[in-house]
CSV table of C-alpha atoms in Angstrom, one decimal:
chain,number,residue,atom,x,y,z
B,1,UNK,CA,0.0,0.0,0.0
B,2,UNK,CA,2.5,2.5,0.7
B,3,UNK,CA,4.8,1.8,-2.5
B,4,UNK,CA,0.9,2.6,-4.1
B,5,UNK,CA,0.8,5.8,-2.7
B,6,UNK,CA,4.4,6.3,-3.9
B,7,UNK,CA,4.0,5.5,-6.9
B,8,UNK,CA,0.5,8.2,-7.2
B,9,UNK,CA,2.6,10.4,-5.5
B,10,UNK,CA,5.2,10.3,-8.3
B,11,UNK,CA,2.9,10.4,-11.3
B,12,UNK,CA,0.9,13.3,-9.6
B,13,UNK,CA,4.4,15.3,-8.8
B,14,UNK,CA,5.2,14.4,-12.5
B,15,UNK,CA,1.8,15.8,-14.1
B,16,UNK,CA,2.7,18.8,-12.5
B,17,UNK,CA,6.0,19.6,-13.1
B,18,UNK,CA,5.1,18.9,-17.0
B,19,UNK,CA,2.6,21.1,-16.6
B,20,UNK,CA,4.1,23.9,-14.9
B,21,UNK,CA,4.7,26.8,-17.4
B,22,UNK,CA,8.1,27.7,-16.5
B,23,UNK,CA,9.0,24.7,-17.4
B,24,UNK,CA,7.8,24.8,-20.8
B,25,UNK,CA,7.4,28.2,-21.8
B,26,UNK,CA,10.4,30.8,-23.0
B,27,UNK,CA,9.6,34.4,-21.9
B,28,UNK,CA,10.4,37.3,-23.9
B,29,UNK,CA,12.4,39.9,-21.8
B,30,UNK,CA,13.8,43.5,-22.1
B,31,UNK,CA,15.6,45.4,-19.4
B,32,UNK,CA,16.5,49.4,-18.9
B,33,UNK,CA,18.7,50.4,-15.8
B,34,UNK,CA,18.3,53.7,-14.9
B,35,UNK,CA,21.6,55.1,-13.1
B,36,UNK,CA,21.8,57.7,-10.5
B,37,UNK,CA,24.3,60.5,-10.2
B,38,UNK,CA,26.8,60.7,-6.9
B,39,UNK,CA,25.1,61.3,-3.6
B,40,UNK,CA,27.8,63.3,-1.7
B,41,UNK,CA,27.4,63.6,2.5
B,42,UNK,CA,28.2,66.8,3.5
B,43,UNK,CA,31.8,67.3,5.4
B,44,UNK,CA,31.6,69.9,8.3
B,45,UNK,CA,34.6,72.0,8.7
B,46,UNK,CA,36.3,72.6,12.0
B,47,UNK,CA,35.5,75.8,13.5
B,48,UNK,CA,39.1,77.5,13.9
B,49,UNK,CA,40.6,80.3,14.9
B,50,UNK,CA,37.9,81.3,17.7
B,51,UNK,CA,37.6,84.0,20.0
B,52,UNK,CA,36.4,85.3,23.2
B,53,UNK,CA,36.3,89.0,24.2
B,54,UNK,CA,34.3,91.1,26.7
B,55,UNK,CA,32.0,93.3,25.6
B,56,UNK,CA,33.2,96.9,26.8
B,57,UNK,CA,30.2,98.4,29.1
B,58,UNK,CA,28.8,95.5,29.2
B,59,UNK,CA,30.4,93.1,32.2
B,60,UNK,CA,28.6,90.1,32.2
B,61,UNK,CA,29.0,89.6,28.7
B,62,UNK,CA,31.2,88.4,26.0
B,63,UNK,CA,31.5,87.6,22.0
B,64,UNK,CA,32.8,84.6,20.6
B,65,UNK,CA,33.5,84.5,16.6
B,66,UNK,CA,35.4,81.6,15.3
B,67,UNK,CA,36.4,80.9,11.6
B,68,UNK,CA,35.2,77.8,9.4
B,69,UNK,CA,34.1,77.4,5.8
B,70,UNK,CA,31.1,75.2,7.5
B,71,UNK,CA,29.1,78.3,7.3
B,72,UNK,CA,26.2,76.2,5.7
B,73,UNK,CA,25.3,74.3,9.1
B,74,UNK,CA,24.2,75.8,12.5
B,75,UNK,CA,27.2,75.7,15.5
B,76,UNK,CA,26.8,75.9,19.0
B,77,UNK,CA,28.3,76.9,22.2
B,78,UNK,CA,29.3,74.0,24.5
B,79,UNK,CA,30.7,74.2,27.6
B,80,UNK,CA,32.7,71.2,30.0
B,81,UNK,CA,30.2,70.4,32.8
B,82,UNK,CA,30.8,67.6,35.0
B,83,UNK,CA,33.2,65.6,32.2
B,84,UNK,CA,30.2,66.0,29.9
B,85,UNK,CA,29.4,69.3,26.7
B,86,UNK,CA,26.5,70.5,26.9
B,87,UNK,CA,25.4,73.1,24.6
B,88,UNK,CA,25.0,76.8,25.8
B,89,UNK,CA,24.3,78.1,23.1
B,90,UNK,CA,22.8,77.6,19.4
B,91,UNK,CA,23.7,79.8,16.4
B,92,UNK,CA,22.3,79.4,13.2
B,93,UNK,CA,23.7,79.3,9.8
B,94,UNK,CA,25.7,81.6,8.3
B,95,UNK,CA,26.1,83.2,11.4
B,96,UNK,CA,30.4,82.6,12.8
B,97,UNK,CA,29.6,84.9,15.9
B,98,UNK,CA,27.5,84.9,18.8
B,99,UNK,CA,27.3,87.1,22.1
B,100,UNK,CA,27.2,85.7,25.5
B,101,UNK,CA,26.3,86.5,29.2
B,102,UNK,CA,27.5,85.2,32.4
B,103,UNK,CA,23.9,83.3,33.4
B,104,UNK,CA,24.0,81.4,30.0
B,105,UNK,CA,26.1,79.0,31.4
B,106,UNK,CA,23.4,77.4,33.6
B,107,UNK,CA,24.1,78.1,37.3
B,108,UNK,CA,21.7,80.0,39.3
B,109,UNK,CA,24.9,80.8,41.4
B,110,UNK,CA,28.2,81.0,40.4
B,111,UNK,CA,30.9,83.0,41.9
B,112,UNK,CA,34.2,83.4,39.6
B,113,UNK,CA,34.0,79.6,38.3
B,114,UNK,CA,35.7,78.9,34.9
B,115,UNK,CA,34.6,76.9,32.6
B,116,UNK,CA,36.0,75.4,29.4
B,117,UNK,CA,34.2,75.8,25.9
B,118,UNK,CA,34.3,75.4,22.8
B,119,UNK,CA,32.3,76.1,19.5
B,120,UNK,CA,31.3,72.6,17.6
B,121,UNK,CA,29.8,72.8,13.6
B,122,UNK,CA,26.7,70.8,14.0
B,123,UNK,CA,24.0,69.5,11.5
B,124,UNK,CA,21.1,67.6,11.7
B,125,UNK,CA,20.9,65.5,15.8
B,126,UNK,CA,23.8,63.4,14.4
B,127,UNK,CA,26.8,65.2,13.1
B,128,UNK,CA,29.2,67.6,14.6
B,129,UNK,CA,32.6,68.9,14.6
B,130,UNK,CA,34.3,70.7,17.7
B,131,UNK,CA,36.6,73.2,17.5
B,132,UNK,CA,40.0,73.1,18.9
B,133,UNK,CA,41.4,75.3,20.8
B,134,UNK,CA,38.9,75.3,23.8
B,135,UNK,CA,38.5,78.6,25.5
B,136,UNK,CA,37.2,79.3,29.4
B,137,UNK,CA,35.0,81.4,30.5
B,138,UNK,CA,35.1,82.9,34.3
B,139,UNK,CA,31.5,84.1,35.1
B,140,UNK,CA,29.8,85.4,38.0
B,141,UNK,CA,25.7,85.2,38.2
B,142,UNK,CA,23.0,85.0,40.3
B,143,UNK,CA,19.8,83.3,40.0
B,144,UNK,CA,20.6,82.7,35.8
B,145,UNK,CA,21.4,86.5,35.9
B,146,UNK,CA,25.1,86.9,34.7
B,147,UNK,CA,26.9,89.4,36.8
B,148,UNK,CA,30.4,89.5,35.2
B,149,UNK,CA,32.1,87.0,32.6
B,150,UNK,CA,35.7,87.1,31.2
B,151,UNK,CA,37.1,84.4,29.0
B,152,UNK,CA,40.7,83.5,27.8
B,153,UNK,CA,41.9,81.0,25.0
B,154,UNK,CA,43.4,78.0,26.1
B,155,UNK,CA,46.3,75.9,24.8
B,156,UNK,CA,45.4,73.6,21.8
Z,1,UNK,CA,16.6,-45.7,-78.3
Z,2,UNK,CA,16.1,-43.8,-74.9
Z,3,UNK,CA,16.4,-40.6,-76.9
Z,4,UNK,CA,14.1,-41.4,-79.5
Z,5,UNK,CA,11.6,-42.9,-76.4
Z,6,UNK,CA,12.1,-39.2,-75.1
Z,7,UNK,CA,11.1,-37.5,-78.3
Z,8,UNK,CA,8.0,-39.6,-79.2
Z,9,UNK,CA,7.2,-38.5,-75.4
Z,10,UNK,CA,7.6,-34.7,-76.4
Z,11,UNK,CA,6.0,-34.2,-79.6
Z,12,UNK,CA,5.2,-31.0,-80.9
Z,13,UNK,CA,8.1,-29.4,-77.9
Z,14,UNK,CA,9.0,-26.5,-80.0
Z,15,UNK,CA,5.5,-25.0,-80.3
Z,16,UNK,CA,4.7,-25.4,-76.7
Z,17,UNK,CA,7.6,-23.3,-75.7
Z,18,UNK,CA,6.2,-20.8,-78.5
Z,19,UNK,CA,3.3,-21.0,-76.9
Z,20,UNK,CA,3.9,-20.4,-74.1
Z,21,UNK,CA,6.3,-17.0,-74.7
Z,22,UNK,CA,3.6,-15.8,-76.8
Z,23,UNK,CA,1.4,-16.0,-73.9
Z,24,UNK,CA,3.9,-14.0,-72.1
Z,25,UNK,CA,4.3,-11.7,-74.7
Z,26,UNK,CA,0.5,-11.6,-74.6
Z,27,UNK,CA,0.4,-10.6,-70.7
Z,28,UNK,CA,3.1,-7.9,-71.1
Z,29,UNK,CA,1.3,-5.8,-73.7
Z,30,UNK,CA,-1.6,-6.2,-72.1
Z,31,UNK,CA,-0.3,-5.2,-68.7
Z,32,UNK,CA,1.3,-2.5,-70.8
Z,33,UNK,CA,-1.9,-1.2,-72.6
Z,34,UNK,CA,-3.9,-1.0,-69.3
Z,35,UNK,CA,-0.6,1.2,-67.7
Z,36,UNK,CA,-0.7,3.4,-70.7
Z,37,UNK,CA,-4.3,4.3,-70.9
Z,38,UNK,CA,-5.5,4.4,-66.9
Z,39,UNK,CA,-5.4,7.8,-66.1
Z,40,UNK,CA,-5.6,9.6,-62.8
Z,41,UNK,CA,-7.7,12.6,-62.2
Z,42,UNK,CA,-6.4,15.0,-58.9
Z,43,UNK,CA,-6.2,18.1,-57.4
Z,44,UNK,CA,-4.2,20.5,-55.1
Z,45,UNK,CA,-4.8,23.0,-53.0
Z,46,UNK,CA,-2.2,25.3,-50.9
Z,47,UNK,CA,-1.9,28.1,-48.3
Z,48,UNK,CA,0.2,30.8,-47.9
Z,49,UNK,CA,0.5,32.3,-44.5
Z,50,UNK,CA,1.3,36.4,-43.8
Z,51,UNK,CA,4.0,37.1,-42.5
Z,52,UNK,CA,5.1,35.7,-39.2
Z,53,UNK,CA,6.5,38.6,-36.9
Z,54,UNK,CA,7.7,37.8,-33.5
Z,55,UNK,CA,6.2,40.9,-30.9
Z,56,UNK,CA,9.0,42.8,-29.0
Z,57,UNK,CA,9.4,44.1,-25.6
Z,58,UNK,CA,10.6,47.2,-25.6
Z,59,UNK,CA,11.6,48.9,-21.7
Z,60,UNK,CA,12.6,52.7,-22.2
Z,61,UNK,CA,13.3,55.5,-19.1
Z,62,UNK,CA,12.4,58.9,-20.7
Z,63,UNK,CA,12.8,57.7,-24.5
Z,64,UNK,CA,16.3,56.6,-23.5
Z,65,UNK,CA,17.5,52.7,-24.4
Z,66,UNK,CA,14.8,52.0,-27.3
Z,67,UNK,CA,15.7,49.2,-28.9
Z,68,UNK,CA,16.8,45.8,-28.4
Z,69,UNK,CA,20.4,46.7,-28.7
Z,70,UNK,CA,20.2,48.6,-25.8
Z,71,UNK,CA,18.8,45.8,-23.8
Z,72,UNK,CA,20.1,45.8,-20.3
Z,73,UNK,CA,21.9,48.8,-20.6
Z,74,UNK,CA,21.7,51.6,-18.3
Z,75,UNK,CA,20.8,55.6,-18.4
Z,76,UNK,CA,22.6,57.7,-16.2
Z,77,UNK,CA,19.9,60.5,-14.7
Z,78,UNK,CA,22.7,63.2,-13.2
Z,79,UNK,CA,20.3,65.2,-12.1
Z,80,UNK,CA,19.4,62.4,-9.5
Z,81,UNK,CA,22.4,63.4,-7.1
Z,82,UNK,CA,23.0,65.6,-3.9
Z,83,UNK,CA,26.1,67.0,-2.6
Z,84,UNK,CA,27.0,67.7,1.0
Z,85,UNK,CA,24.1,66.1,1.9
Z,86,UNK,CA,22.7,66.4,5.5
Z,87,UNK,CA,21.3,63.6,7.7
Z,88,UNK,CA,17.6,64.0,7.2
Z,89,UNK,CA,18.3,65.8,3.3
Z,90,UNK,CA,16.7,64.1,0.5
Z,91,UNK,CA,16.6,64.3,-3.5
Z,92,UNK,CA,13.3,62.8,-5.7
Z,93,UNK,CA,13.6,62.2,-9.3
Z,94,UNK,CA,10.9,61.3,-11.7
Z,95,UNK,CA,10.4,59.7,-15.0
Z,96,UNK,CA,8.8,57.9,-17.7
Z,97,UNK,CA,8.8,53.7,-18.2
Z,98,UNK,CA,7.5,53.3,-21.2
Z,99,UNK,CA,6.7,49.5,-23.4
Z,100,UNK,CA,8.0,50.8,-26.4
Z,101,UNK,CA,7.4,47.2,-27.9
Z,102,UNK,CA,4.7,45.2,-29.8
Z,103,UNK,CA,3.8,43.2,-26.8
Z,104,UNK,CA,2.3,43.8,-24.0
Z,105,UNK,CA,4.4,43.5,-20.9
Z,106,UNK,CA,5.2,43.8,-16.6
Z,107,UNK,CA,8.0,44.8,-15.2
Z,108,UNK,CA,9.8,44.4,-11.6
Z,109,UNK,CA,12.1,47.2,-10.1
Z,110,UNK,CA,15.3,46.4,-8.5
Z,111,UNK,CA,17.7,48.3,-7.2
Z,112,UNK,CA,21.3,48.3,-6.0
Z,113,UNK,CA,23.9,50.7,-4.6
Z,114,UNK,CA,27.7,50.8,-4.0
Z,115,UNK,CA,29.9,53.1,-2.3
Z,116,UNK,CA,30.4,54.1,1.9
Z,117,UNK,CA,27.6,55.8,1.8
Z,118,UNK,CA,25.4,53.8,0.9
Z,119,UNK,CA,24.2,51.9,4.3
Z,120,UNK,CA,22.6,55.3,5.2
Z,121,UNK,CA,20.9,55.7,2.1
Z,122,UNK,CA,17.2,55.3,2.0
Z,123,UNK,CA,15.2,54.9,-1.1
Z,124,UNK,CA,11.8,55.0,-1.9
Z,125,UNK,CA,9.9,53.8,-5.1
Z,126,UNK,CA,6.3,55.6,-6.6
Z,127,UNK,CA,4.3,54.9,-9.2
Z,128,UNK,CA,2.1,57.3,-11.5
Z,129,UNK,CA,3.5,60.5,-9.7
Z,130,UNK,CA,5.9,63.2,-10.3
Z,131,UNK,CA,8.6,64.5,-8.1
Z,132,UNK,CA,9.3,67.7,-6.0
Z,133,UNK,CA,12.2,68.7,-4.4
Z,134,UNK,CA,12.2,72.2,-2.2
Z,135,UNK,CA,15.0,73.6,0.6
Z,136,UNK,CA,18.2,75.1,0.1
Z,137,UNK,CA,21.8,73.2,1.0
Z,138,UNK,CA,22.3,77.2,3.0
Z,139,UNK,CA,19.6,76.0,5.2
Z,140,UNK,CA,20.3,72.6,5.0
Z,141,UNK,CA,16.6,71.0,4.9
Z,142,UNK,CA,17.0,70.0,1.0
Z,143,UNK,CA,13.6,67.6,0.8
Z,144,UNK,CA,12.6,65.4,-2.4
Z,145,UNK,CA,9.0,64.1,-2.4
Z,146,UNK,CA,6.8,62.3,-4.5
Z,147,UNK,CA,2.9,61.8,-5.8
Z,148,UNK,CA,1.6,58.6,-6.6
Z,149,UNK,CA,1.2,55.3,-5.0
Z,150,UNK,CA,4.2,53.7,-2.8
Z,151,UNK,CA,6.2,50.7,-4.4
Z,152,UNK,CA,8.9,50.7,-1.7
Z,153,UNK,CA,9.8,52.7,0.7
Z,154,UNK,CA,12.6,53.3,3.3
Z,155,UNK,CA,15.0,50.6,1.5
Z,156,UNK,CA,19.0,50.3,2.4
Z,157,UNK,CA,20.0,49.2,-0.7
Z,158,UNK,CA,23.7,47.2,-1.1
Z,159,UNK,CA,25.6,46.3,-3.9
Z,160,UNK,CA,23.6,42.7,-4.9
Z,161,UNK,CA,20.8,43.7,-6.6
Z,162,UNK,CA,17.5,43.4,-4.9
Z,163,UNK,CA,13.5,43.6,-5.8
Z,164,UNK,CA,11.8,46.0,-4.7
Z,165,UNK,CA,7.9,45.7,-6.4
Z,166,UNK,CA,5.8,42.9,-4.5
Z,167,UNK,CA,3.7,42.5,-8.2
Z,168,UNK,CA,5.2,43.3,-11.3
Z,169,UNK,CA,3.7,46.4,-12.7
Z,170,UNK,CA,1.8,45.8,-16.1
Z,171,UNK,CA,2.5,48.1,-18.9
Z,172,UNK,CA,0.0,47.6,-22.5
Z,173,UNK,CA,2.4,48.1,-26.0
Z,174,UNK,CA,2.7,51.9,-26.3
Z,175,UNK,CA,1.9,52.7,-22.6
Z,176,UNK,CA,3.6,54.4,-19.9
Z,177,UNK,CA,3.9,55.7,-16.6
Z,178,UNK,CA,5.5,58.1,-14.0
Z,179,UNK,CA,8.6,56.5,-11.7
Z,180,UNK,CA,9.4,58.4,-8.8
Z,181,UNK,CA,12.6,57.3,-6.7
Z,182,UNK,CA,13.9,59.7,-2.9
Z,183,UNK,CA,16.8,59.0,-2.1
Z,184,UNK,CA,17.0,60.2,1.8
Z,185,UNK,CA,20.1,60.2,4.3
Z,186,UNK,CA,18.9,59.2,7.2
Z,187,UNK,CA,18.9,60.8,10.4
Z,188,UNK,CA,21.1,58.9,12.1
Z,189,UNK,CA,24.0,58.6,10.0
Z,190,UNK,CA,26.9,58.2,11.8
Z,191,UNK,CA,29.0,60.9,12.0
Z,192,UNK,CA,32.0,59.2,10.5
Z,193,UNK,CA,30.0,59.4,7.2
Z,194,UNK,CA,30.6,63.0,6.7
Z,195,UNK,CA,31.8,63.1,3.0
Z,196,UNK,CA,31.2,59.7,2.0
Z,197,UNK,CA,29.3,59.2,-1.7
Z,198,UNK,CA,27.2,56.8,-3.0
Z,199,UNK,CA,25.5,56.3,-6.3
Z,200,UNK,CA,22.7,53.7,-7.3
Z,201,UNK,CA,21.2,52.0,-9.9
Z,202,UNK,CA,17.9,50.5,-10.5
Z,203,UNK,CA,16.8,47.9,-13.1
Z,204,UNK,CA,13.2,47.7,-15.0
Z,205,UNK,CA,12.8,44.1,-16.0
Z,206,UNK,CA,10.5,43.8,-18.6
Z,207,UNK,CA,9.2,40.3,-19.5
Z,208,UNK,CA,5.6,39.3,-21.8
Z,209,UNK,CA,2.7,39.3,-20.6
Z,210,UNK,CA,1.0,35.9,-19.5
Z,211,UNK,CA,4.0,34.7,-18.0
């Protein structure tokens, strides 16, 4: 009984595969590619050459410009806290300057402490670029209020 | 005396043989008479057929690679391209597949892509609608888009070749339709792909209907 069923098995399997019409049948066929030009990711440039001066008549704040050919994508203030940047302050494109005060820097009290910052070329929530040299910043505020600031470059 | 015995035994010998060939002379021209005067009456007939032409399948992007010497070849769109492309930028591109053949036909689209850049790639297939790109690489929100129905969408593609239409798309002899194609970086491109490139093709596999 089983070598029966076999044997149907077989012929039905057989049936079938004569049947099947890639099996017996030639296809006509044509194909177009269509090619794309390059798709280039964008390379940020390192913000150089930056700077960090008071503002006369104004104590508790101070510019910081910087140089880079990214001026296509936003930058952003980042100061050292605790080991970790965190940004300060946002600048948007085509802008290489951007004025600070003492309480940006996120205490609500800080009395003469420095901290270290630097300017990074950012784009998108993915891609940045910091600049080197850092700078510090010395600032003074009270409740977010910046009182006094000075900054200084620092060694590269 | 035998021999004489044997010739009273055989009189009149020579005119049976004579006989006898006349006989077969007899049957010969009559077997020959009745060859020469049967006729056969008959009558043909024959058909010519037209002309046999095989149908052709004819796949063309925008009037470009008509013709089956350009089968499997390839049409470089330039236009489809971005540079210093942003995580979240994208380019869209549009065109015509066309059946320039005899025969009716369906395609399949696949699609492949080399270079580094390519694994943050994303590309998306429409069919029956035009493209539209707006932004500015200033402001860095460069954004392709695209009408009709979705093929495929969001698809990393490599350097193997891969389909990307569930059903093969039917196209009649003489008909066409829009192809839309993005091509997106995706937000979360690493940040070690800052000036990487990529290009990519895509292949429109036409085969006959009924298949």
């Amino acid at each position: 009984m089983p070598r029966l069923l076999l044997v149907a098995a077989g012929l039905v399997a057989g049936t079938l595969a004569l049947l099947a019409p890639d099996g017996t049948h030639a296809a006509f066929t044509d194909d177009a590619g269509l090619g794309s030009g390059t798709f280039r990711a964008a390379t940020l440039a390192t913000p150089g050459s930056v700077t960090c001066t008071t503002v006369p008549g104004l104590v508790n704040q101070a510019d910081i410009a910087w140089t880079t050919t990214s001026t296509n994508v936003p930058h952003r203030i980042e100061a050292l806290s605790n080991g970790t940047w965190v940004p300060v302050a946002l600048v948007p494109a085509g802008t290489t300057t951007v004025r600070i005060n003492g309480g940006m820097m996120g205490s609500v009290l800080s009395l003469g402490l420095t901290y270290q910052a630097r300017v990074v070329a950012h784009a998108g929530v993915s891609w940045t670029k910091a600049s080197t040299p850092t700078f510090s910043l010395q600032t003074v505020s009270l409740l977010g209020l910046g009182l006094s600031v000075n900054c200084a470059a620092l060694p590269a | 005396m035998t021999g004489h015995h044997r010739a009273a035994k055989r009189p009149g010998g020579p005119r049976r043989v004579l006989s006898a060939l006349m006989a077969v002379l007899g049957a010969v021209v009559l077997l020959g008479s009745v060859q020469g005067t049967f006729a056969f009456w008959s009558d043909e007939a024959s058909m010519s057929t037209g002309s046999l032409t095989a149908g052709t399948l004819d796949v063309t992007l925008d009037g470009n690679l008509a013709g089956r010497a350009n089968d499997g070849g390839t049409w470089t769109q330039t236009t489809f391209a971005l540079d210093a492309m942003l995580p979240g930028e994208s380019r869209a591109t549009s065109f015509a597949v066309r059946n320039a053949g005899t025969s009716g036909l369906t395609y399949a689209v696949a699609g492949s892509a080399t270079g580094a850049l390519a694994p943050a790639l994303r590309f998306s297939v429409y069919a029956g609608g035009a493209a539209a790109n707006t932004g500015t690489a200033a402001a860095g929100n460069r954004a392709g888009s695209c009408a009709g129905a979705a093929v495929a969408t969001d698809v990393t593609l490599a350097a193997a070749s891969a389909v990307l239409t569930a059903t093969r798309r039917t196209l009649a002899s003489g008909a066409s339709e829009q192809v839309c194609v993005i091509a997106r970086l995706t937000l979360d491109a690493a940040n070690g792909m800052q000036g990487a490139t990529a290009t990519a093709t895509f292949a429109f596999n036409g085969r006959q209907v009924g298949i």
